[in-house]
C-alpha cells in the first residue's frame, strides 16, 4: 500500500507519543481508550440535548420537571453520564436570555452535548462571556435587545448547565423528532437561537 | 489525611461504567446550610497559591443566594489530594454592575456556584 505522507500537527504527534508511552508502560489499555473514543464519536453528542429540549417543548409536565430538577428529568430519558451528573436547565424566554460559560476551565455537560467546541475552551470566550456577554453574543450573530435580561452562568463547581431555548414560531405541526432536528448545540449553550425550519411550514397549502 | 488515587489501568468495563454513570461529587454534611435563598453574601478576598474554585472576579463582591445546591466535596482541598471537606454549594447571583462597574448593563447578572468556604455573611 502506498505510503501517503501527511504532515501532522505538533499536538497530534505529541498525543501519539504520550499514548504509546502510556500503553507501553501498561498505564493505559488501548481497548479502554477505543471504548471512550468510540462513545464520543458515535453515541454521545448534541443530539442527546436536542431530544431533551424537544420533549420539553411538546410535554409541559416534562418541562416543569426538567426545570425543577434537571438531573432526574434527564435521567428519565437515560441521558445522564460522565460530566453531566448534576444538571441544571435554565429556560430562555422573551424576557430572559441565558448563556453558559466555565471561566475556570471548560466544564461542559459532556453526556448531553458531547465534547465542547474549541471556542468554548478559548481564553477569549471564557473571559469575555462574563464581562461583555452582549458583545460576545453579537459576534455570534445574536443581538439581544436592551430590555432582555442576560443571565450568564459560570459553571464553576460540579453542576452542569443546559439552556432550554425558545421554541420557534410556526412549529405546531412538527413532530418531537422533527423539533429535535432544529435544535443546535450553540442554542443549548446560549450563543444562538433555534431557527424555524426552512422553508416555513406555514407556506404549505 | 491524603486522598489515595488508584494507579490501576482502567478496564473497558470501568470506562463504560464511568461514561454511563459518571462520578458523583456529592458529599454528606450533618450541618444545615449556613445561607438560604435571598440571603446577601460576600465572596471572600483570598489569594491562595494552591488550587481554588473561587475566581478572582467575584472576590470581595456582594451577591444574593439564588439556591442551595446541596453538599459537594471541596475541590480546593481535593485538588491537592487533601481532605474531601464536604460542604454546601450555593448558586450565587451577582449583578453585572457589582462585578464590572456602571458600564455593564443594569439588567444583566451572573450566576456562579460557590462553596461555603468561599462566602461570608454581609
PDB file of C-alpha atoms in Angstrom:
ATOM      1  CA  UNK A   1       0.000   0.000   0.000  1.00  0.00           C
ATOM      2  CA  UNK A   2       1.343   3.393  -0.971  1.00  0.00           C
ATOM      3  CA  UNK A   3       2.504   5.432   1.943  1.00  0.00           C
ATOM      4  CA  UNK A   4       0.859   8.840   1.815  1.00  0.00           C
ATOM      5  CA  UNK A   5       2.757  11.368   3.831  1.00  0.00           C
ATOM      6  CA  UNK A   6       0.565  13.859   5.640  1.00  0.00           C
ATOM      7  CA  UNK A   7       2.185  16.395   7.911  1.00  0.00           C
ATOM      8  CA  UNK A   8       0.767  16.077  11.392  1.00  0.00           C
ATOM      9  CA  UNK A   9       0.445  18.972  13.749  1.00  0.00           C
ATOM     10  CA  UNK A  10       2.792  19.141  16.674  1.00  0.00           C
ATOM     11  CA  UNK A  11      -0.035  18.478  19.119  1.00  0.00           C
ATOM     12  CA  UNK A  12      -1.157  15.330  17.261  1.00  0.00           C
ATOM     13  CA  UNK A  13       2.392  13.988  17.339  1.00  0.00           C
ATOM     14  CA  UNK A  14       2.712  14.801  20.999  1.00  0.00           C
ATOM     15  CA  UNK A  15      -0.558  12.968  21.766  1.00  0.00           C
ATOM     16  CA  UNK A  16       0.645   9.975  19.778  1.00  0.00           C
ATOM     17  CA  UNK A  17       3.959   9.899  21.658  1.00  0.00           C
ATOM     18  CA  UNK A  18       2.263  10.152  25.053  1.00  0.00           C
ATOM     19  CA  UNK A  19      -0.285   7.497  24.104  1.00  0.00           C
ATOM     20  CA  UNK A  20       2.323   4.968  23.017  1.00  0.00           C
ATOM     21  CA  UNK A  21       4.354   5.593  26.174  1.00  0.00           C
ATOM     22  CA  UNK A  22       1.287   5.099  28.394  1.00  0.00           C
ATOM     23  CA  UNK A  23       0.345   1.915  26.552  1.00  0.00           C
ATOM     24  CA  UNK A  24       3.922   0.537  26.659  1.00  0.00           C
ATOM     25  CA  UNK A  25       4.157   1.189  30.379  1.00  0.00           C
ATOM     26  CA  UNK A  26       0.811  -0.557  30.937  1.00  0.00           C
ATOM     27  CA  UNK A  27      -0.853   2.542  32.373  1.00  0.00           C
ATOM     28  CA  UNK A  28      -3.464   2.740  29.616  1.00  0.00           C
ATOM     29  CA  UNK A  29      -5.250  -0.169  27.910  1.00  0.00           C
ATOM     30  CA  UNK A  30      -5.734   0.685  24.204  1.00  0.00           C
ATOM     31  CA  UNK A  31      -9.091  -1.156  24.231  1.00  0.00           C
ATOM     32  CA  UNK A  32     -10.304   1.164  27.003  1.00  0.00           C
ATOM     33  CA  UNK A  33      -9.151   4.189  25.026  1.00  0.00           C
ATOM     34  CA  UNK A  34     -11.016   2.904  21.949  1.00  0.00           C
ATOM     35  CA  UNK A  35     -14.185   2.431  24.026  1.00  0.00           C
ATOM     36  CA  UNK A  36     -14.076   6.053  25.162  1.00  0.00           C
ATOM     37  CA  UNK A  37     -13.262   7.442  21.708  1.00  0.00           C
ATOM     38  CA  UNK A  38     -15.978   5.298  20.103  1.00  0.00           C
ATOM     39  CA  UNK A  39     -18.554   6.579  22.619  1.00  0.00           C
ATOM     40  CA  UNK A  40     -17.786  10.248  21.914  1.00  0.00           C
ATOM     41  CA  UNK A  41     -17.578   9.697  18.152  1.00  0.00           C
ATOM     42  CA  UNK A  42     -20.775   7.700  17.706  1.00  0.00           C
ATOM     43  CA  UNK A  43     -23.094   7.809  20.714  1.00  0.00           C
ATOM     44  CA  UNK A  44     -22.612  10.984  22.693  1.00  0.00           C
ATOM     45  CA  UNK A  45     -23.292  14.392  21.178  1.00  0.00           C
ATOM     46  CA  UNK A  46     -25.670  17.363  20.965  1.00  0.00           C
ATOM     47  CA  UNK A  47     -28.434  15.115  19.575  1.00  0.00           C
ATOM     48  CA  UNK A  48     -28.916  13.963  23.183  1.00  0.00           C
ATOM     49  CA  UNK A  49     -29.529  17.524  24.364  1.00  0.00           C
ATOM     50  CA  UNK A  50     -31.829  18.150  21.388  1.00  0.00           C
ATOM     51  CA  UNK A  51     -34.011  15.212  22.475  1.00  0.00           C
ATOM     52  CA  UNK A  52     -34.376  16.728  25.940  1.00  0.00           C
ATOM     53  CA  UNK A  53     -35.272  20.152  24.524  1.00  0.00           C
ATOM     54  CA  UNK A  54     -37.823  18.771  22.040  1.00  0.00           C
ATOM     55  CA  UNK A  55     -39.509  16.713  24.729  1.00  0.00           C
ATOM     56  CA  UNK A  56     -39.771  19.780  26.967  1.00  0.00           C
ATOM     57  CA  UNK A  57     -41.352  21.722  24.092  1.00  0.00           C
ATOM     58  CA  UNK A  58     -44.114  19.168  23.495  1.00  0.00           C
ATOM     59  CA  UNK A  59     -44.683  17.941  27.055  1.00  0.00           C
ATOM     60  CA  UNK A  60     -45.495  20.680  29.589  1.00  0.00           C
ATOM     61  CA  UNK A  61     -45.277  18.317  32.574  1.00  0.00           C
ATOM     62  CA  UNK A  62     -41.845  17.134  31.480  1.00  0.00           C
ATOM     63  CA  UNK A  63     -40.701  20.724  31.039  1.00  0.00           C
ATOM     64  CA  UNK A  64     -41.806  21.517  34.574  1.00  0.00           C
ATOM     65  CA  UNK A  65     -39.883  18.533  35.960  1.00  0.00           C
ATOM     66  CA  UNK A  66     -36.858  19.438  33.837  1.00  0.00           C
ATOM     67  CA  UNK A  67     -36.675  22.996  35.146  1.00  0.00           C
ATOM     68  CA  UNK A  68     -37.342  21.910  38.749  1.00  0.00           C
ATOM     69  CA  UNK A  69     -34.779  19.066  38.811  1.00  0.00           C
ATOM     70  CA  UNK A  70     -32.731  18.724  35.639  1.00  0.00           C
ATOM     71  CA  UNK A  71     -30.795  15.689  36.839  1.00  0.00           C
ATOM     72  CA  UNK A  72     -33.780  13.418  37.462  1.00  0.00           C
ATOM     73  CA  UNK A  73     -35.774  14.620  34.431  1.00  0.00           C
ATOM     74  CA  UNK A  74     -32.779  13.916  32.166  1.00  0.00           C
ATOM     75  CA  UNK A  75     -32.309  10.541  33.868  1.00  0.00           C
ATOM     76  CA  UNK A  76     -35.900   9.678  32.803  1.00  0.00           C
ATOM     77  CA  UNK A  77     -34.564   9.656  29.228  1.00  0.00           C
ATOM     78  CA  UNK A  78     -31.465   7.687  30.243  1.00  0.00           C
ATOM     79  CA  UNK A  79     -29.223  10.535  29.123  1.00  0.00           C
ATOM     80  CA  UNK A  80     -27.143  11.207  32.211  1.00  0.00           C
ATOM     81  CA  UNK A  81     -23.486  10.247  32.254  1.00  0.00           C
ATOM     82  CA  UNK A  82     -19.948  11.431  32.736  1.00  0.00           C
ATOM     83  CA  UNK A  83     -19.674  15.189  33.332  1.00  0.00           C
ATOM     84  CA  UNK A  84     -23.454  15.561  33.429  1.00  0.00           C
ATOM     85  CA  UNK A  85     -24.071  14.092  36.884  1.00  0.00           C
ATOM     86  CA  UNK A  86     -25.690  17.186  38.373  1.00  0.00           C
ATOM     87  CA  UNK A  87     -27.730  19.074  35.787  1.00  0.00           C
ATOM     88  CA  UNK A  88     -29.431  22.451  35.912  1.00  0.00           C
ATOM     89  CA  UNK A  89     -31.655  23.501  33.000  1.00  0.00           C
ATOM     90  CA  UNK A  90     -32.307  27.221  32.510  1.00  0.00           C
ATOM     91  CA  UNK A  91     -35.113  28.493  30.297  1.00  0.00           C
ATOM     92  CA  UNK A  92     -34.885  31.231  27.692  1.00  0.00           C
ATOM     93  CA  UNK A  93     -37.999  33.403  27.478  1.00  0.00           C
ATOM     94  CA  UNK A  94     -38.861  36.668  25.692  1.00  0.00           C
ATOM     95  CA  UNK A  95     -37.602  38.422  28.870  1.00  0.00           C
ATOM     96  CA  UNK A  96     -34.511  36.337  29.760  1.00  0.00           C
ATOM     97  CA  UNK A  97     -31.587  35.022  27.737  1.00  0.00           C
ATOM     98  CA  UNK A  98     -29.193  32.539  29.357  1.00  0.00           C
ATOM     99  CA  UNK A  99     -25.556  31.985  28.418  1.00  0.00           C
ATOM    100  CA  UNK A 100     -23.280  29.217  29.740  1.00  0.00           C
ATOM    101  CA  UNK A 101     -19.538  29.503  30.300  1.00  0.00           C
ATOM    102  CA  UNK A 102     -16.873  27.978  32.515  1.00  0.00           C
ATOM    103  CA  UNK A 103     -14.328  30.671  33.304  1.00  0.00           C
ATOM    104  CA  UNK A 104     -12.169  28.234  35.257  1.00  0.00           C
ATOM    105  CA  UNK A 105     -11.545  25.681  32.511  1.00  0.00           C
ATOM    106  CA  UNK A 106     -14.147  24.251  30.145  1.00  0.00           C
ATOM    107  CA  UNK A 107     -16.737  22.439  32.282  1.00  0.00           C
ATOM    108  CA  UNK A 108     -19.493  21.302  29.948  1.00  0.00           C
ATOM    109  CA  UNK A 109     -22.296  18.684  30.031  1.00  0.00           C
ATOM    110  CA  UNK A 110     -20.403  16.059  28.009  1.00  0.00           C
ATOM    111  CA  UNK A 111     -23.041  13.312  28.197  1.00  0.00           C
ATOM    112  CA  UNK A 112     -25.659  15.689  26.815  1.00  0.00           C
ATOM    113  CA  UNK A 113     -23.765  17.929  24.386  1.00  0.00           C
ATOM    114  CA  UNK A 114     -20.678  15.859  23.593  1.00  0.00           C
ATOM    115  CA  UNK A 115     -17.195  17.349  23.693  1.00  0.00           C
ATOM    116  CA  UNK A 116     -17.033  21.142  23.983  1.00  0.00           C
ATOM    117  CA  UNK A 117     -16.271  23.156  20.842  1.00  0.00           C
ATOM    118  CA  UNK A 118     -12.834  24.780  20.652  1.00  0.00           C
ATOM    119  CA  UNK A 119     -14.206  28.293  21.072  1.00  0.00           C
ATOM    120  CA  UNK A 120     -15.882  27.286  24.351  1.00  0.00           C
ATOM    121  CA  UNK A 121     -12.431  26.412  25.720  1.00  0.00           C
ATOM    122  CA  UNK A 122     -10.720  29.566  24.411  1.00  0.00           C
ATOM    123  CA  UNK A 123      -9.443  32.202  26.843  1.00  0.00           C
ATOM    124  CA  UNK A 124     -11.330  34.837  24.843  1.00  0.00           C
ATOM    125  CA  UNK A 125     -14.755  33.225  25.281  1.00  0.00           C
ATOM    126  CA  UNK A 126     -14.161  32.300  28.917  1.00  0.00           C
ATOM    127  CA  UNK A 127     -13.137  35.802  29.953  1.00  0.00           C
ATOM    128  CA  UNK A 128     -15.372  37.870  27.680  1.00  0.00           C
ATOM    129  CA  UNK A 129     -18.618  35.908  28.176  1.00  0.00           C
ATOM    130  CA  UNK A 130     -18.797  37.109  31.775  1.00  0.00           C
ATOM    131  CA  UNK A 131     -17.550  40.670  31.227  1.00  0.00           C
ATOM    132  CA  UNK A 132     -19.332  41.594  27.997  1.00  0.00           C
ATOM    133  CA  UNK A 133     -21.904  38.925  27.138  1.00  0.00           C
ATOM    134  CA  UNK A 134     -23.850  41.224  24.801  1.00  0.00           C
ATOM    135  CA  UNK A 135     -20.795  41.907  22.640  1.00  0.00           C
ATOM    136  CA  UNK A 136     -19.871  38.225  22.564  1.00  0.00           C
ATOM    137  CA  UNK A 137     -23.407  37.268  21.512  1.00  0.00           C
ATOM    138  CA  UNK A 138     -23.327  39.975  18.839  1.00  0.00           C
ATOM    139  CA  UNK A 139     -20.222  38.313  17.422  1.00  0.00           C
ATOM    140  CA  UNK A 140     -22.175  35.049  17.298  1.00  0.00           C
ATOM    141  CA  UNK A 141     -24.784  36.948  15.255  1.00  0.00           C
ATOM    142  CA  UNK A 142     -27.215  37.265  18.137  1.00  0.00           C
ATOM    143  CA  UNK A 143     -28.416  40.759  19.051  1.00  0.00           C
ATOM    144  CA  UNK A 144     -30.141  40.735  22.439  1.00  0.00           C
ATOM    145  CA  UNK A 145     -32.418  43.777  22.958  1.00  0.00           C
ATOM    146  CA  UNK A 146     -31.565  46.025  25.935  1.00  0.00           C
ATOM    147  CA  UNK A 147     -34.834  45.187  27.666  1.00  0.00           C
ATOM    148  CA  UNK A 148     -33.993  41.459  27.759  1.00  0.00           C
ATOM    149  CA  UNK A 149     -32.083  40.329  30.852  1.00  0.00           C
ATOM    150  CA  UNK A 150     -28.946  38.319  30.193  1.00  0.00           C
ATOM    151  CA  UNK A 151     -28.067  35.687  32.774  1.00  0.00           C
ATOM    152  CA  UNK A 152     -24.553  34.323  32.476  1.00  0.00           C
ATOM    153  CA  UNK A 153     -23.970  31.007  34.261  1.00  0.00           C
ATOM    154  CA  UNK A 154     -20.360  30.306  35.256  1.00  0.00           C
ATOM    155  CA  UNK A 155     -20.353  26.519  35.779  1.00  0.00           C
ATOM    156  CA  UNK A 156     -17.534  26.729  38.231  1.00  0.00           C
ATOM    157  CA  UNK A 157     -18.465  23.850  40.575  1.00  0.00           C
ATOM    158  CA  UNK A 158     -19.820  20.363  39.843  1.00  0.00           C
ATOM    159  CA  UNK A 159     -23.187  21.363  38.414  1.00  0.00           C
ATOM    160  CA  UNK A 160     -23.526  21.457  34.640  1.00  0.00           C
ATOM    161  CA  UNK A 161     -25.892  23.692  32.712  1.00  0.00           C
ATOM    162  CA  UNK A 162     -28.148  23.316  29.699  1.00  0.00           C
ATOM    163  CA  UNK A 163     -30.119  26.143  28.095  1.00  0.00           C
ATOM    164  CA  UNK A 164     -33.717  25.341  27.164  1.00  0.00           C
ATOM    165  CA  UNK A 165     -34.075  27.567  24.096  1.00  0.00           C
ATOM    166  CA  UNK A 166     -37.351  29.140  22.971  1.00  0.00           C
ATOM    167  CA  UNK A 167     -39.393  27.039  20.589  1.00  0.00           C
ATOM    168  CA  UNK A 168     -39.510  28.790  17.209  1.00  0.00           C
ATOM    169  CA  UNK A 169     -42.872  30.017  15.944  1.00  0.00           C
ATOM    170  CA  UNK A 170     -44.937  28.115  13.409  1.00  0.00           C
ATOM    171  CA  UNK A 171     -43.681  24.709  14.501  1.00  0.00           C
ATOM    172  CA  UNK A 172     -47.006  23.430  15.915  1.00  0.00           C
ATOM    173  CA  UNK A 173     -47.269  20.777  13.203  1.00  0.00           C
ATOM    174  CA  UNK A 174     -43.797  19.338  13.742  1.00  0.00           C
ATOM    175  CA  UNK A 175     -43.231  16.019  15.467  1.00  0.00           C
ATOM    176  CA  UNK A 176     -40.987  15.768  18.516  1.00  0.00           C
ATOM    177  CA  UNK A 177     -38.271  14.178  16.369  1.00  0.00           C
ATOM    178  CA  UNK A 178     -38.544  16.934  13.747  1.00  0.00           C
ATOM    179  CA  UNK A 179     -38.325  19.554  16.501  1.00  0.00           C
ATOM    180  CA  UNK A 180     -35.199  17.876  17.883  1.00  0.00           C
ATOM    181  CA  UNK A 181     -33.693  18.232  14.413  1.00  0.00           C
ATOM    182  CA  UNK A 182     -33.953  22.030  14.690  1.00  0.00           C
ATOM    183  CA  UNK A 183     -32.066  22.295  17.998  1.00  0.00           C
ATOM    184  CA  UNK A 184     -28.397  23.181  17.648  1.00  0.00           C
ATOM    185  CA  UNK A 185     -25.533  22.771  20.095  1.00  0.00           C
ATOM    186  CA  UNK A 186     -24.990  26.535  20.280  1.00  0.00           C
ATOM    187  CA  UNK A 187     -28.674  27.107  21.116  1.00  0.00           C
ATOM    188  CA  UNK A 188     -28.202  24.858  24.160  1.00  0.00           C
ATOM    189  CA  UNK A 189     -25.110  26.851  25.252  1.00  0.00           C
ATOM    190  CA  UNK A 190     -26.935  30.128  24.668  1.00  0.00           C
ATOM    191  CA  UNK A 191     -24.892  31.532  21.773  1.00  0.00           C
ATOM    192  CA  UNK A 192     -27.719  31.020  19.251  1.00  0.00           C
ATOM    193  CA  UNK A 193     -31.488  30.815  18.969  1.00  0.00           C
ATOM    194  CA  UNK A 194     -33.302  27.893  17.408  1.00  0.00           C
ATOM    195  CA  UNK A 195     -34.362  28.846  13.893  1.00  0.00           C
ATOM    196  CA  UNK A 196     -37.680  27.777  12.353  1.00  0.00           C
ATOM    197  CA  UNK A 197     -37.424  25.187   9.596  1.00  0.00           C
ATOM    198  CA  UNK A 198     -36.874  26.437   6.063  1.00  0.00           C
ATOM    199  CA  UNK A 199     -38.979  26.694   4.012  1.00  0.00           C
ATOM    200  CA  UNK A 200     -41.525  27.854   6.587  1.00  0.00           C
ATOM    201  CA  UNK A 201     -44.149  25.197   7.218  1.00  0.00           C
ATOM    202  CA  UNK A 202     -46.875  27.873   7.115  1.00  0.00           C
ATOM    203  CA  UNK A 203     -46.472  28.097   3.338  1.00  0.00           C
ATOM    204  CA  UNK A 204     -47.859  24.586   2.941  1.00  0.00           C
ATOM    205  CA  UNK A 205     -51.287  24.736   1.336  1.00  0.00           C
TER     206      UNK A 205
ATOM    207  CA  UNK B   1      -5.143  12.681  55.580  1.00  0.00           C
ATOM    208  CA  UNK B   2      -4.063  12.405  51.962  1.00  0.00           C
ATOM    209  CA  UNK B   3      -6.508  11.023  49.400  1.00  0.00           C
ATOM    210  CA  UNK B   4      -5.143   7.974  47.620  1.00  0.00           C
ATOM    211  CA  UNK B   5      -5.552   7.856  43.843  1.00  0.00           C
ATOM    212  CA  UNK B   6      -5.540   4.472  42.155  1.00  0.00           C
ATOM    213  CA  UNK B   7      -2.832   3.911  39.581  1.00  0.00           C
ATOM    214  CA  UNK B   8      -4.552   0.815  38.207  1.00  0.00           C
ATOM    215  CA  UNK B   9      -5.096   0.571  34.483  1.00  0.00           C
ATOM    216  CA  UNK B  10      -8.767   1.373  33.663  1.00  0.00           C
ATOM    217  CA  UNK B  11     -10.610  -1.574  32.111  1.00  0.00           C
ATOM    218  CA  UNK B  12     -13.147  -1.392  29.268  1.00  0.00           C
ATOM    219  CA  UNK B  13     -15.931  -2.227  31.750  1.00  0.00           C
ATOM    220  CA  UNK B  14     -14.797   0.553  34.090  1.00  0.00           C
ATOM    221  CA  UNK B  15     -14.732   3.034  31.204  1.00  0.00           C
ATOM    222  CA  UNK B  16     -18.239   2.026  30.134  1.00  0.00           C
ATOM    223  CA  UNK B  17     -19.495   2.428  33.679  1.00  0.00           C
ATOM    224  CA  UNK B  18     -17.774   5.816  34.011  1.00  0.00           C
ATOM    225  CA  UNK B  19     -19.330   7.073  30.765  1.00  0.00           C
ATOM    226  CA  UNK B  20     -22.756   5.778  31.801  1.00  0.00           C
ATOM    227  CA  UNK B  21     -22.812   6.726  35.461  1.00  0.00           C
ATOM    228  CA  UNK B  22     -20.248   9.483  35.791  1.00  0.00           C
ATOM    229  CA  UNK B  23     -18.636  10.489  39.060  1.00  0.00           C
ATOM    230  CA  UNK B  24     -20.802  11.542  41.959  1.00  0.00           C
ATOM    231  CA  UNK B  25     -19.224  14.586  43.604  1.00  0.00           C
ATOM    232  CA  UNK B  26     -21.864  14.927  46.301  1.00  0.00           C
ATOM    233  CA  UNK B  27     -20.951  14.668  49.945  1.00  0.00           C
ATOM    234  CA  UNK B  28     -22.726  14.496  53.265  1.00  0.00           C
ATOM    235  CA  UNK B  29     -22.925  17.140  55.953  1.00  0.00           C
ATOM    236  CA  UNK B  30     -24.672  16.979  59.324  1.00  0.00           C
ATOM    237  CA  UNK B  31     -24.941  20.747  59.433  1.00  0.00           C
ATOM    238  CA  UNK B  32     -27.804  22.745  57.965  1.00  0.00           C
ATOM    239  CA  UNK B  33     -26.852  25.201  55.203  1.00  0.00           C
ATOM    240  CA  UNK B  34     -25.459  28.471  56.565  1.00  0.00           C
ATOM    241  CA  UNK B  35     -27.392  30.513  53.982  1.00  0.00           C
ATOM    242  CA  UNK B  36     -30.846  30.409  52.424  1.00  0.00           C
ATOM    243  CA  UNK B  37     -32.182  31.737  49.137  1.00  0.00           C
ATOM    244  CA  UNK B  38     -32.415  35.522  49.341  1.00  0.00           C
ATOM    245  CA  UNK B  39     -29.529  35.959  51.815  1.00  0.00           C
ATOM    246  CA  UNK B  40     -26.878  38.523  50.930  1.00  0.00           C
ATOM    247  CA  UNK B  41     -23.331  37.164  50.907  1.00  0.00           C
ATOM    248  CA  UNK B  42     -19.860  38.437  50.127  1.00  0.00           C
ATOM    249  CA  UNK B  43     -17.252  36.334  48.356  1.00  0.00           C
ATOM    250  CA  UNK B  44     -14.068  36.187  50.414  1.00  0.00           C
ATOM    251  CA  UNK B  45     -10.959  38.043  49.402  1.00  0.00           C
ATOM    252  CA  UNK B  46      -8.174  35.498  49.431  1.00  0.00           C
ATOM    253  CA  UNK B  47      -5.304  34.610  47.169  1.00  0.00           C
ATOM    254  CA  UNK B  48      -4.274  31.010  47.774  1.00  0.00           C
ATOM    255  CA  UNK B  49      -1.271  29.831  45.788  1.00  0.00           C
ATOM    256  CA  UNK B  50      -2.943  26.416  45.551  1.00  0.00           C
ATOM    257  CA  UNK B  51      -5.983  25.381  43.507  1.00  0.00           C
ATOM    258  CA  UNK B  52      -9.265  27.197  44.145  1.00  0.00           C
ATOM    259  CA  UNK B  53     -12.730  27.367  42.613  1.00  0.00           C
ATOM    260  CA  UNK B  54     -13.176  30.943  43.799  1.00  0.00           C
ATOM    261  CA  UNK B  55     -12.465  33.084  40.738  1.00  0.00           C
ATOM    262  CA  UNK B  56     -10.754  36.437  41.196  1.00  0.00           C
ATOM    263  CA  UNK B  57     -13.540  38.378  39.532  1.00  0.00           C
ATOM    264  CA  UNK B  58     -16.054  37.663  42.331  1.00  0.00           C
ATOM    265  CA  UNK B  59     -13.682  38.117  45.300  1.00  0.00           C
ATOM    266  CA  UNK B  60     -14.928  40.863  47.604  1.00  0.00           C
ATOM    267  CA  UNK B  61     -18.179  41.229  45.620  1.00  0.00           C
ATOM    268  CA  UNK B  62     -21.631  41.085  47.181  1.00  0.00           C
ATOM    269  CA  UNK B  63     -24.343  38.858  45.772  1.00  0.00           C
ATOM    270  CA  UNK B  64     -27.533  37.043  46.691  1.00  0.00           C
ATOM    271  CA  UNK B  65     -28.063  33.339  47.313  1.00  0.00           C
ATOM    272  CA  UNK B  66     -30.329  32.129  44.486  1.00  0.00           C
ATOM    273  CA  UNK B  67     -30.461  28.473  45.519  1.00  0.00           C
ATOM    274  CA  UNK B  68     -28.907  25.981  47.911  1.00  0.00           C
ATOM    275  CA  UNK B  69     -27.486  23.323  45.588  1.00  0.00           C
ATOM    276  CA  UNK B  70     -26.681  20.718  48.230  1.00  0.00           C
ATOM    277  CA  UNK B  71     -23.457  19.288  49.650  1.00  0.00           C
ATOM    278  CA  UNK B  72     -20.436  18.530  47.472  1.00  0.00           C
ATOM    279  CA  UNK B  73     -16.814  17.622  48.098  1.00  0.00           C
ATOM    280  CA  UNK B  74     -14.488  20.637  48.115  1.00  0.00           C
ATOM    281  CA  UNK B  75     -12.211  20.810  45.036  1.00  0.00           C
ATOM    282  CA  UNK B  76      -9.897  23.347  46.717  1.00  0.00           C
ATOM    283  CA  UNK B  77      -8.695  20.583  49.056  1.00  0.00           C
ATOM    284  CA  UNK B  78      -9.475  17.525  46.890  1.00  0.00           C
ATOM    285  CA  UNK B  79      -7.349  19.067  44.131  1.00  0.00           C
ATOM    286  CA  UNK B  80      -4.356  18.847  46.446  1.00  0.00           C
ATOM    287  CA  UNK B  81      -5.311  15.283  47.449  1.00  0.00           C
ATOM    288  CA  UNK B  82      -6.041  16.541  50.960  1.00  0.00           C
ATOM    289  CA  UNK B  83      -9.440  16.208  52.679  1.00  0.00           C
ATOM    290  CA  UNK B  84     -12.776  15.919  50.807  1.00  0.00           C
ATOM    291  CA  UNK B  85     -14.173  18.565  53.196  1.00  0.00           C
ATOM    292  CA  UNK B  86     -17.832  18.192  52.079  1.00  0.00           C
ATOM    293  CA  UNK B  87     -19.793  21.437  52.255  1.00  0.00           C
ATOM    294  CA  UNK B  88     -22.773  23.288  50.820  1.00  0.00           C
ATOM    295  CA  UNK B  89     -22.625  24.766  47.354  1.00  0.00           C
ATOM    296  CA  UNK B  90     -24.792  27.762  46.604  1.00  0.00           C
ATOM    297  CA  UNK B  91     -25.896  29.329  43.364  1.00  0.00           C
ATOM    298  CA  UNK B  92     -24.998  32.977  43.946  1.00  0.00           C
ATOM    299  CA  UNK B  93     -26.378  35.794  41.810  1.00  0.00           C
ATOM    300  CA  UNK B  94     -24.264  38.899  41.231  1.00  0.00           C
ATOM    301  CA  UNK B  95     -25.496  41.996  39.415  1.00  0.00           C
ATOM    302  CA  UNK B  96     -23.338  42.678  36.347  1.00  0.00           C
ATOM    303  CA  UNK B  97     -22.712  46.217  37.630  1.00  0.00           C
ATOM    304  CA  UNK B  98     -21.464  44.889  41.006  1.00  0.00           C
ATOM    305  CA  UNK B  99     -18.845  42.854  39.144  1.00  0.00           C
ATOM    306  CA  UNK B 100     -17.957  45.131  36.243  1.00  0.00           C
ATOM    307  CA  UNK B 101     -18.989  48.652  37.185  1.00  0.00           C
ATOM    308  CA  UNK B 102     -21.534  51.146  35.880  1.00  0.00           C
ATOM    309  CA  UNK B 103     -20.807  50.459  32.214  1.00  0.00           C
ATOM    310  CA  UNK B 104     -22.298  46.979  32.489  1.00  0.00           C
ATOM    311  CA  UNK B 105     -25.996  46.540  31.710  1.00  0.00           C
ATOM    312  CA  UNK B 106     -28.194  47.372  34.739  1.00  0.00           C
ATOM    313  CA  UNK B 107     -30.371  44.418  33.731  1.00  0.00           C
ATOM    314  CA  UNK B 108     -27.775  41.664  33.425  1.00  0.00           C
ATOM    315  CA  UNK B 109     -26.475  39.322  36.074  1.00  0.00           C
ATOM    316  CA  UNK B 110     -24.122  36.433  36.651  1.00  0.00           C
ATOM    317  CA  UNK B 111     -24.818  33.184  38.481  1.00  0.00           C
ATOM    318  CA  UNK B 112     -21.952  31.148  39.873  1.00  0.00           C
ATOM    319  CA  UNK B 113     -21.806  28.087  42.141  1.00  0.00           C
ATOM    320  CA  UNK B 114     -19.705  28.900  45.192  1.00  0.00           C
ATOM    321  CA  UNK B 115     -18.691  26.732  48.126  1.00  0.00           C
ATOM    322  CA  UNK B 116     -19.431  27.572  51.754  1.00  0.00           C
ATOM    323  CA  UNK B 117     -15.724  28.223  52.490  1.00  0.00           C
ATOM    324  CA  UNK B 118     -15.778  30.944  49.817  1.00  0.00           C
ATOM    325  CA  UNK B 119     -18.557  33.008  51.377  1.00  0.00           C
ATOM    326  CA  UNK B 120     -19.133  35.407  54.272  1.00  0.00           C
ATOM    327  CA  UNK B 121     -22.422  36.813  55.511  1.00  0.00           C
ATOM    328  CA  UNK B 122     -22.761  40.544  54.907  1.00  0.00           C
TER     329      UNK B 122
END
